[in-house]
Amino acid sequence: MKIPVRKFLSPAFFIVVFTFCLNSFAQVSEKTLIKGLVLDALTGYPIPYASVFLKGTSVGTLTDANGKYLLESGLRSDTISFSFIGYKSESRKIISGKEQTVDVSMDLTSISLDEVVVKAKKKEYKNKNNPAVELINRVVAKKDENRPEAYSYLEYKTYEKIQFAFSNVTENFKNSNVFSDFSFIFNNIDTTRRIGNDILPMFIKESLTAHYFRKEPEASKEVLLAEKSINLDEYLNNKGASAYLNYLYQNIDIYDNEILFLTNKFLSPIASTAPVFYRYYIIDTLPVADIKCIRLFFEPRNKSDFLFHGNLYITMDSSYAVKKIDIGINKAINIDWVQDISITQDFEKSGEKAWLLSKEEIAIDFGIVKNSMGLFGQRTISYKDYKINKPISDETFRGPARVEKINPASDQKSFWEENRYIPLSKSESQIYTTIDSLKQIPDFRRKMDAIMLITVGFLDLGKVEIGPVSSFYSYNSIEGSRYRFGGRTTPDFSKKLNFDGYLAYGAKDDIFKYNAGITYSLTPRTIYQFLSSLSG
């Protein structure tokens, strides 16, 4: 059954547009559910927070504190892979579309460190009798007490803001003939976000979400309460865009041993094995939001490893909690399209035990060449209204792990002015009006239609669109020159009913081929919402 899709222009425009298309047309099969246990082959003890992935996909998870995992996906794969720093990776064959149990035992691997070069007037770095290493070991020992999972119940709300902008905007770019009819967009240039680097905000998405956690039996739930983004419905699949942005900006838990970030696994600087791979230095003591802390600088021993570098701010009390992080990725490693990354997190003590996130910010510079024109993306999350150890009903956790209960008033400007935890900057607040103004300009619509034709391959005629344009003509040895004309209806025709089909002719075999299809939604959801739920 074919399900039509018509809007796949990424908010990151030219750099990620093709990724959007691939994600949107990914094949979906029956659900595969795999559960199991990951053990140390020598001791038989469980391995907590080991990485579990379906090979050939981006679907993965981590084992829990007892080495158990549960992985569910609609994507096809015949292999499940297991990995953890200090252990040999393991893979097992699986059957797609089935429920199965896969237990695995992992062997330790030998660990080799770079040779230490001792220079005059410099001491060789050692872990033994090193105050910085002793401090990080105490942080590691207190991890379970300082993370949210220390509570039996936890409830809180988040305000999230994601922004994309053109970075390193040059005068030549501003003066290009392409923008002659809508040069007013450059009035919204932001010179404060990146010092010495002009950025032009072009996409923004805001959301309010309620979060619920229960320790025994373990369960979590997210309820989307409100969402707002720039309105480019003609060109942008908002559901697909949201799924892609969530994938790009995955949550970072500094207390996890391994952190999945930008499709790569990084060892946390407070992982149990971190002192083997990082160097630590106590820099000074200073107050952070009136809390006296030790600033601990860390860097990779091996510059080619997927590791972080930066500062940890450790509380100077018996909790040895992380009050703040200010980190980036190892400069020597190469991640496609990424030129620079900045990650900051602030924690506040809640209740008698855990230190909980109060604010998180991830900024990424995308580009082909450093300091050339590219894209700047920033995700900011503010955490509020923590409720600790207040029992949550079983009803709350029933159904999908993420649901939408959108407040009807959230389409009003006044709603967001009252409910934003962090006010928008001047340039951010103007993105909405800038895009609305752009959509009224015929030249902008023509250029966007051309981009859609190139990237998506369909020509939009309102209630009907024809394409893919790339299939109008092709050649093969059996049919010779092959001519094909096809099309489909759009949401302007009906959101519940869709027709699609094509007619083709081979000049060599002198045969006409054709196909026609109809899709109808038997549920309250539209067929486009159904497709978005599958691709998500």
XYZ file of C-alpha atoms in Angstrom:
536
model
C 0.000 0.000 0.000
C 1.370 3.387 -0.925
C 0.872 6.325 1.375
C 1.535 9.781 -0.087
C 3.882 12.260 1.442
C 4.473 15.722 0.076
C 6.458 17.909 2.488
C 10.022 16.955 3.237
C 12.127 20.117 3.302
C 14.282 19.994 6.428
C 14.498 23.002 8.724
C 18.238 22.743 8.338
C 17.555 23.184 4.603
C 20.340 22.110 2.270
C 22.531 20.150 4.675
C 19.925 17.763 6.091
C 17.182 17.797 3.434
C 18.215 14.463 1.928
C 18.327 12.840 5.368
C 14.722 13.915 5.856
C 13.697 12.296 2.607
C 15.425 9.039 3.442
C 13.881 8.921 6.919
C 10.429 9.689 5.581
C 10.449 6.922 2.982
C 12.095 4.306 5.260
C 10.438 0.926 5.005
C 8.435 -0.085 8.055
C 7.792 -3.704 8.986
C 6.212 -5.598 11.834
C 7.408 -4.757 15.320
C 10.524 -6.548 16.532
C 10.755 -6.883 20.333
C 13.999 -8.102 21.885
C 14.818 -8.399 25.566
C 17.672 -9.952 27.450
C 20.580 -9.703 29.849
C 24.180 -8.553 29.270
C 26.781 -10.181 31.546
C 30.508 -10.096 32.217
C 31.790 -13.414 30.798
C 34.403 -13.803 33.541
C 32.468 -12.865 36.675
C 28.891 -13.433 35.552
C 27.951 -10.004 36.919
C 25.566 -7.819 34.898
C 27.030 -4.956 32.841
C 24.998 -1.783 33.479
C 24.498 0.841 30.762
C 25.988 -1.241 27.936
C 24.958 -0.120 24.437
C 22.522 -2.272 22.441
C 21.887 -1.496 18.759
C 20.054 -2.934 15.766
C 22.717 -3.164 13.075
C 22.136 -0.918 10.068
C 19.678 1.347 11.919
C 19.822 4.196 14.421
C 17.657 2.259 16.893
C 19.379 1.505 20.168
C 19.125 1.486 23.940
C 21.186 0.955 27.085
C 21.019 -1.832 29.641
C 19.691 -0.810 33.049
C 21.539 -0.970 36.373
C 20.938 -4.748 36.444
C 22.212 -5.389 32.910
C 18.716 -5.867 31.464
C 17.489 -4.298 28.213
C 14.322 -4.066 26.135
C 14.427 -2.976 22.495
C 11.398 -2.473 20.250
C 11.431 -1.281 16.633
C 9.548 -1.443 13.357
C 12.737 -1.190 11.287
C 14.134 -4.349 9.699
C 17.466 -5.764 10.859
C 18.901 -9.272 11.168
C 21.586 -8.491 13.759
C 21.686 -7.018 17.243
C 25.004 -5.623 18.515
C 26.337 -5.078 22.050
C 29.226 -2.868 23.107
C 30.744 -1.280 26.187
C 34.032 0.470 26.832
C 36.644 -2.067 27.938
C 34.779 -5.086 26.485
C 34.871 -6.834 23.118
C 31.784 -6.034 21.044
C 29.332 -8.879 20.444
C 26.672 -9.480 17.771
C 23.809 -11.966 17.567
C 21.425 -12.896 14.751
C 17.752 -12.055 15.280
C 14.459 -12.580 13.451
C 12.685 -9.389 12.373
C 9.042 -9.028 13.341
C 9.269 -11.499 16.244
C 9.451 -11.302 20.040
C 12.626 -12.957 21.289
C 15.111 -13.127 24.171
C 18.819 -12.610 23.490
C 21.249 -12.920 26.410
C 24.943 -12.240 25.857
C 28.209 -12.546 27.817
C 30.986 -10.071 26.988
C 34.735 -10.600 27.389
C 37.136 -7.949 28.632
C 39.468 -6.534 26.017
C 43.058 -5.505 26.588
C 43.468 -1.770 27.133
C 46.495 -0.052 25.674
C 47.336 3.544 26.461
C 49.434 5.953 24.458
C 53.090 6.124 25.423
C 53.706 8.937 27.887
C 56.443 11.300 26.706
C 58.239 12.976 29.621
C 59.654 16.399 28.837
C 61.988 18.530 30.901
C 60.357 20.372 33.801
C 57.118 18.396 33.293
C 55.924 15.543 35.445
C 54.557 12.343 34.014
C 50.777 12.121 34.471
C 49.776 9.306 36.808
C 46.494 8.145 38.297
C 48.122 6.887 41.485
C 48.169 9.436 44.323
C 46.527 11.971 42.007
C 44.020 14.203 43.920
C 42.039 14.849 40.731
C 41.586 11.127 40.080
C 40.683 10.517 43.722
C 38.015 13.221 43.378
C 36.521 11.732 40.217
C 36.461 8.285 41.841
C 34.370 9.729 44.675
C 32.023 11.291 42.109
C 31.668 7.885 40.422
C 30.984 6.187 43.757
C 28.115 8.626 44.458
C 26.527 8.495 40.982
C 23.527 6.367 41.892
C 22.635 8.685 44.774
C 22.846 11.851 42.690
C 20.763 10.941 39.643
C 16.968 11.161 39.204
C 16.611 7.388 39.357
C 17.412 7.632 43.085
C 13.778 8.613 43.675
C 10.798 6.254 43.738
C 8.670 8.787 41.828
C 9.590 11.903 39.898
C 7.430 14.395 38.050
C 8.465 17.607 36.276
C 7.874 19.828 33.248
C 10.204 21.107 30.540
C 10.204 24.010 28.130
C 12.286 23.231 25.029
C 13.439 25.606 22.315
C 15.268 24.507 19.154
C 16.625 27.024 16.692
C 18.434 26.755 13.355
C 20.194 29.651 11.677
C 22.565 30.342 8.810
C 25.992 31.039 10.314
C 28.930 33.132 9.118
C 26.587 35.169 6.937
C 28.757 37.129 4.506
C 28.143 40.413 2.717
C 28.220 38.608 -0.638
C 25.458 36.317 0.577
C 23.362 39.261 1.766
C 23.798 41.091 -1.543
C 23.029 38.069 -3.726
C 20.351 38.558 -6.396
C 18.575 35.516 -4.944
C 17.411 37.678 -2.019
C 16.674 40.873 -3.930
C 12.913 40.635 -3.310
C 13.155 39.716 0.368
C 16.346 41.302 1.668
C 14.407 42.405 4.782
C 15.239 39.024 6.342
C 18.758 40.306 7.034
C 17.345 42.863 9.446
C 17.074 39.927 11.840
C 20.811 39.149 11.898
C 21.922 38.100 15.415
C 25.444 39.184 16.381
C 25.218 38.231 20.061
C 24.742 34.452 19.906
C 28.165 33.780 18.405
C 30.884 36.381 18.997
C 32.326 37.496 15.654
C 29.923 35.252 13.773
C 26.731 36.720 12.298
C 23.844 34.258 12.264
C 20.485 34.525 10.499
C 17.725 32.655 12.417
C 15.381 30.815 10.040
C 13.714 28.046 12.073
C 12.400 27.800 15.628
C 10.392 25.178 17.471
C 9.068 25.424 21.041
C 7.376 22.825 23.199
C 6.087 22.216 26.721
C 6.192 18.648 28.025
C 5.218 16.886 31.259
C 7.458 14.017 32.392
C 6.678 11.153 34.783
C 9.014 8.494 36.228
C 8.446 5.491 38.478
C 11.257 3.358 39.869
C 9.390 0.133 40.750
C 8.263 -1.274 38.410
C 10.310 1.038 36.209
C 8.227 3.149 33.844
C 8.334 6.579 32.247
C 5.908 8.776 30.349
C 6.090 12.008 28.343
C 3.016 14.116 27.615
C 3.370 16.886 25.022
C 1.269 19.784 26.315
C 1.980 22.474 23.726
C 4.043 22.944 20.579
C 4.762 25.861 18.299
C 7.047 26.234 15.277
C 7.364 28.343 12.164
C 4.518 27.675 9.746
C 5.868 26.190 6.516
C 3.156 23.579 6.049
C 3.518 23.762 2.275
C 7.135 22.610 2.459
C 7.804 21.113 5.882
C 6.556 17.873 7.424
C 6.410 19.081 11.036
C 6.079 15.562 12.466
C 9.053 14.355 10.468
C 10.992 17.489 11.408
C 10.285 16.930 15.102
C 11.401 13.304 14.885
C 14.610 14.332 13.130
C 15.389 17.082 15.636
C 14.800 14.707 18.562
C 17.190 12.273 16.900
C 19.778 14.994 16.309
C 19.523 16.427 19.829
C 19.298 13.309 21.950
C 19.273 13.698 25.716
C 22.662 13.734 27.421
C 22.898 12.096 30.844
C 26.349 12.804 32.280
C 25.759 10.018 34.824
C 25.496 7.342 32.111
C 28.716 5.450 31.378
C 28.231 5.892 27.637
C 26.462 8.806 25.966
C 24.896 8.482 22.514
C 25.444 11.801 20.754
C 25.243 12.576 17.016
C 24.992 8.821 16.281
C 28.322 8.191 18.054
C 28.998 6.741 21.503
C 31.094 8.878 23.842
C 32.507 7.724 27.162
C 31.253 9.924 29.996
C 33.966 11.681 32.033
C 32.366 10.177 35.151
C 32.034 6.618 33.826
C 33.404 3.866 36.054
C 36.316 3.321 33.624
C 36.802 7.023 32.780
C 40.200 7.466 34.588
C 41.689 4.936 32.153
C 40.799 7.131 29.165
C 40.778 10.696 30.551
C 43.283 12.948 32.308
C 41.949 15.108 35.171
C 43.291 18.341 36.690
C 41.974 20.323 39.664
C 41.995 23.949 38.533
C 40.486 25.923 41.419
C 37.516 26.294 43.764
C 34.729 28.769 43.117
C 31.044 29.371 43.900
C 28.473 28.298 41.293
C 25.044 29.775 42.095
C 26.188 30.194 45.710
C 27.336 26.549 45.910
C 31.060 26.121 46.571
C 32.534 23.835 43.927
C 35.797 22.359 42.694
C 36.478 23.026 39.012
C 37.883 19.865 37.466
C 39.293 20.054 33.931
C 39.436 16.847 31.894
C 40.807 15.877 28.482
C 41.260 12.669 26.453
C 44.460 10.666 26.827
C 44.141 9.513 23.222
C 43.147 12.355 20.905
C 41.557 9.994 18.358
C 39.017 8.487 20.797
C 35.383 9.580 20.932
C 35.697 11.485 24.197
C 34.693 14.849 25.627
C 36.842 17.613 27.054
C 35.928 20.486 29.347
C 35.074 21.266 32.956
C 33.128 19.549 35.699
C 32.047 21.586 38.724
C 31.886 19.228 41.729
C 30.145 20.220 44.961
C 32.485 20.551 47.968
C 30.435 18.415 50.323
C 29.901 14.744 51.003
C 27.547 14.322 48.030
C 30.295 14.837 45.385
C 27.571 15.806 42.937
C 27.965 17.479 39.557
C 26.708 21.052 39.888
C 27.531 22.098 36.337
C 29.205 20.834 33.160
C 30.767 22.885 30.385
C 32.116 20.551 27.728
C 32.746 19.954 24.043
C 33.869 17.055 21.892
C 37.439 16.006 21.263
C 38.746 18.394 18.571
C 40.810 15.678 16.865
C 37.876 13.433 15.908
C 35.854 13.900 12.750
C 32.048 13.979 12.702
C 30.504 14.673 9.305
C 29.262 18.242 8.863
C 30.062 19.184 12.488
C 32.633 21.918 13.068
C 32.112 22.715 16.746
C 29.958 21.671 19.698
C 29.226 23.251 23.060
C 27.276 21.498 25.846
C 26.336 23.050 29.182
C 24.165 21.641 31.948
C 23.197 23.137 35.312
C 21.948 21.070 38.248
C 20.036 22.032 41.378
C 19.599 20.010 44.538
C 16.030 18.827 45.023
C 14.925 17.109 48.176
C 17.515 15.338 50.287
C 19.302 13.301 47.619
C 19.540 13.842 43.887
C 20.831 16.850 41.990
C 18.391 17.433 39.145
C 18.817 19.274 35.861
C 17.624 22.868 35.861
C 18.884 23.936 32.432
C 20.600 22.365 29.414
C 21.981 23.936 26.258
C 23.520 22.193 23.245
C 24.931 24.296 20.406
C 26.265 22.775 17.182
C 27.990 24.457 14.236
C 27.394 22.594 10.970
C 29.459 23.274 7.870
C 31.681 21.786 5.207
C 34.697 23.958 6.047
C 35.370 25.648 9.398
C 34.648 29.404 9.450
C 32.788 29.158 6.135
C 29.057 29.754 5.805
C 27.060 26.938 7.358
C 24.335 26.262 9.898
C 24.080 26.903 13.615
C 21.703 24.813 15.700
C 20.887 25.330 19.353
C 18.678 23.389 21.745
C 17.770 24.886 25.124
C 15.730 23.094 27.801
C 14.529 24.519 31.105
C 13.275 22.161 33.849
C 10.595 23.260 36.336
C 7.957 22.090 38.839
C 9.764 19.055 40.220
C 7.602 16.786 42.381
C 9.640 14.212 44.282
C 8.399 10.880 45.650
C 4.786 11.868 45.176
C 3.003 8.638 44.072
C 1.867 8.606 40.449
C -1.148 6.495 39.434
C -0.706 3.396 37.249
C -3.127 4.961 34.763
C -0.537 7.628 33.933
C 1.913 5.047 32.557
C -0.544 3.089 30.435
C -0.343 3.310 26.661
C 2.531 4.698 24.570
C 5.572 6.175 26.302
C 4.906 9.527 24.581
C 1.486 11.031 23.933
C 0.074 14.404 22.892
C -2.475 16.360 24.913
C -2.161 19.731 23.236
C -3.673 22.681 25.098
C -6.235 24.317 22.732
C -4.969 27.754 23.786
C -1.406 26.990 22.658
C -2.004 28.491 19.217
C -2.342 31.910 20.840
C 0.626 34.266 21.217
C -0.467 35.184 24.757
C -0.233 31.524 25.826
C 3.471 31.363 25.054
C 4.181 34.757 26.579
C 2.766 33.412 29.841
C 4.188 29.869 29.725
C 7.708 30.192 28.332
C 10.252 29.430 31.039
C 12.864 31.391 29.083
C 11.890 34.518 27.096
C 12.776 34.682 23.418
C 15.547 36.970 22.275
C 14.671 39.769 19.862
C 15.913 37.827 16.826
C 14.118 34.654 17.943
C 10.786 36.416 18.415
C 11.040 37.907 14.930
C 11.520 34.539 13.192
C 7.772 33.876 13.210
C 6.853 37.186 11.584
C 9.783 37.000 9.150
C 8.687 33.623 7.801
C 5.035 34.731 7.576
C 6.155 37.740 5.516
C 8.319 35.570 3.255
C 5.388 33.325 2.414
C 3.496 36.262 0.991
C 6.200 36.990 -1.610
C 5.597 35.243 -4.993
C 9.319 34.999 -5.784
C 9.962 33.155 -2.511
C 7.170 30.678 -3.249
C 8.546 30.057 -6.748
C 12.047 29.389 -5.389
C 10.685 27.052 -2.712
C 8.613 25.177 -5.292
C 11.773 24.702 -7.354
C 13.647 23.363 -4.318
C 10.762 20.999 -3.551
C 10.758 19.788 -7.140
C 14.475 19.002 -6.962
C 14.522 17.416 -3.505
C 11.135 15.699 -3.325
C 10.489 15.242 -7.053
C 6.794 16.211 -7.176
C 5.215 19.249 -8.807
C 2.446 20.619 -6.575
C -0.673 21.691 -8.484
C -2.920 22.171 -5.451
C -5.245 19.198 -5.013
C -3.000 17.056 -7.218
C 0.764 16.695 -7.587
C 2.598 14.941 -10.439
C 5.854 13.033 -10.265
C 8.350 11.889 -9.317
C 9.802 14.086 -12.054
C 12.978 11.951 -12.163
C 10.884 8.975 -13.366
C 9.365 10.744 -16.393
C 12.099 9.281 -18.583
C 14.522 6.383 -18.096
C 16.256 3.720 -20.165
C 16.844 -0.004 -19.741
C 17.788 -2.896 -22.037
C 14.327 -4.530 -22.005
C 12.022 -1.536 -22.448
C 14.482 0.763 -24.163
C 13.379 4.350 -23.677
C 10.788 4.284 -20.899
C 8.270 7.088 -20.500
C 6.284 7.376 -17.272
C 3.656 9.811 -16.025
C 2.287 9.573 -12.488
C 0.704 11.565 -9.722
C -1.285 11.547 -6.520
C -3.781 13.632 -4.613
C -2.699 15.932 -1.787
C -4.124 16.900 1.632
C -5.874 19.795 -0.128
C -8.017 17.144 -1.856
C -8.626 15.050 1.268
C -6.765 14.200 4.458
C -8.608 10.880 4.798
C -8.689 9.693 1.173
C -5.870 9.481 -1.358
C -5.586 8.334 -4.972
C -2.306 7.619 -6.732
C -1.161 5.923 -9.923
C 0.970 6.023 -13.055
C 1.017 5.099 -16.741
C 4.265 4.003 -18.418
C 5.293 2.989 -21.959
C 8.377 1.164 -23.215
C 9.432 2.138 -26.731
C 11.393 -1.102 -27.295
C 8.885 -3.668 -25.987
C 5.919 -1.534 -27.129
C 3.959 -2.280 -23.938
C 1.931 0.037 -21.714
C 2.215 -0.470 -17.948
C 0.001 1.082 -15.306
C -0.820 1.034 -11.630
C -3.505 2.687 -9.509
C -4.093 2.757 -5.780
C -6.452 4.156 -3.192
C -5.802 4.760 0.493
C -8.455 5.534 3.088
C -8.051 6.064 6.820
C -10.527 4.060 8.889
C -9.427 5.824 12.088
C -9.850 9.437 13.274
C -6.252 10.064 12.209
C -5.421 11.276 8.723
C -3.299 9.069 6.482
C -0.500 11.639 6.867
C -0.617 11.391 10.663
C -0.514 7.610 10.297
C 2.615 7.790 8.158
C 4.271 10.208 10.576
C 3.613 7.842 13.487
C 5.235 4.995 11.559
C 8.329 6.965 10.581
C 8.688 8.248 14.154
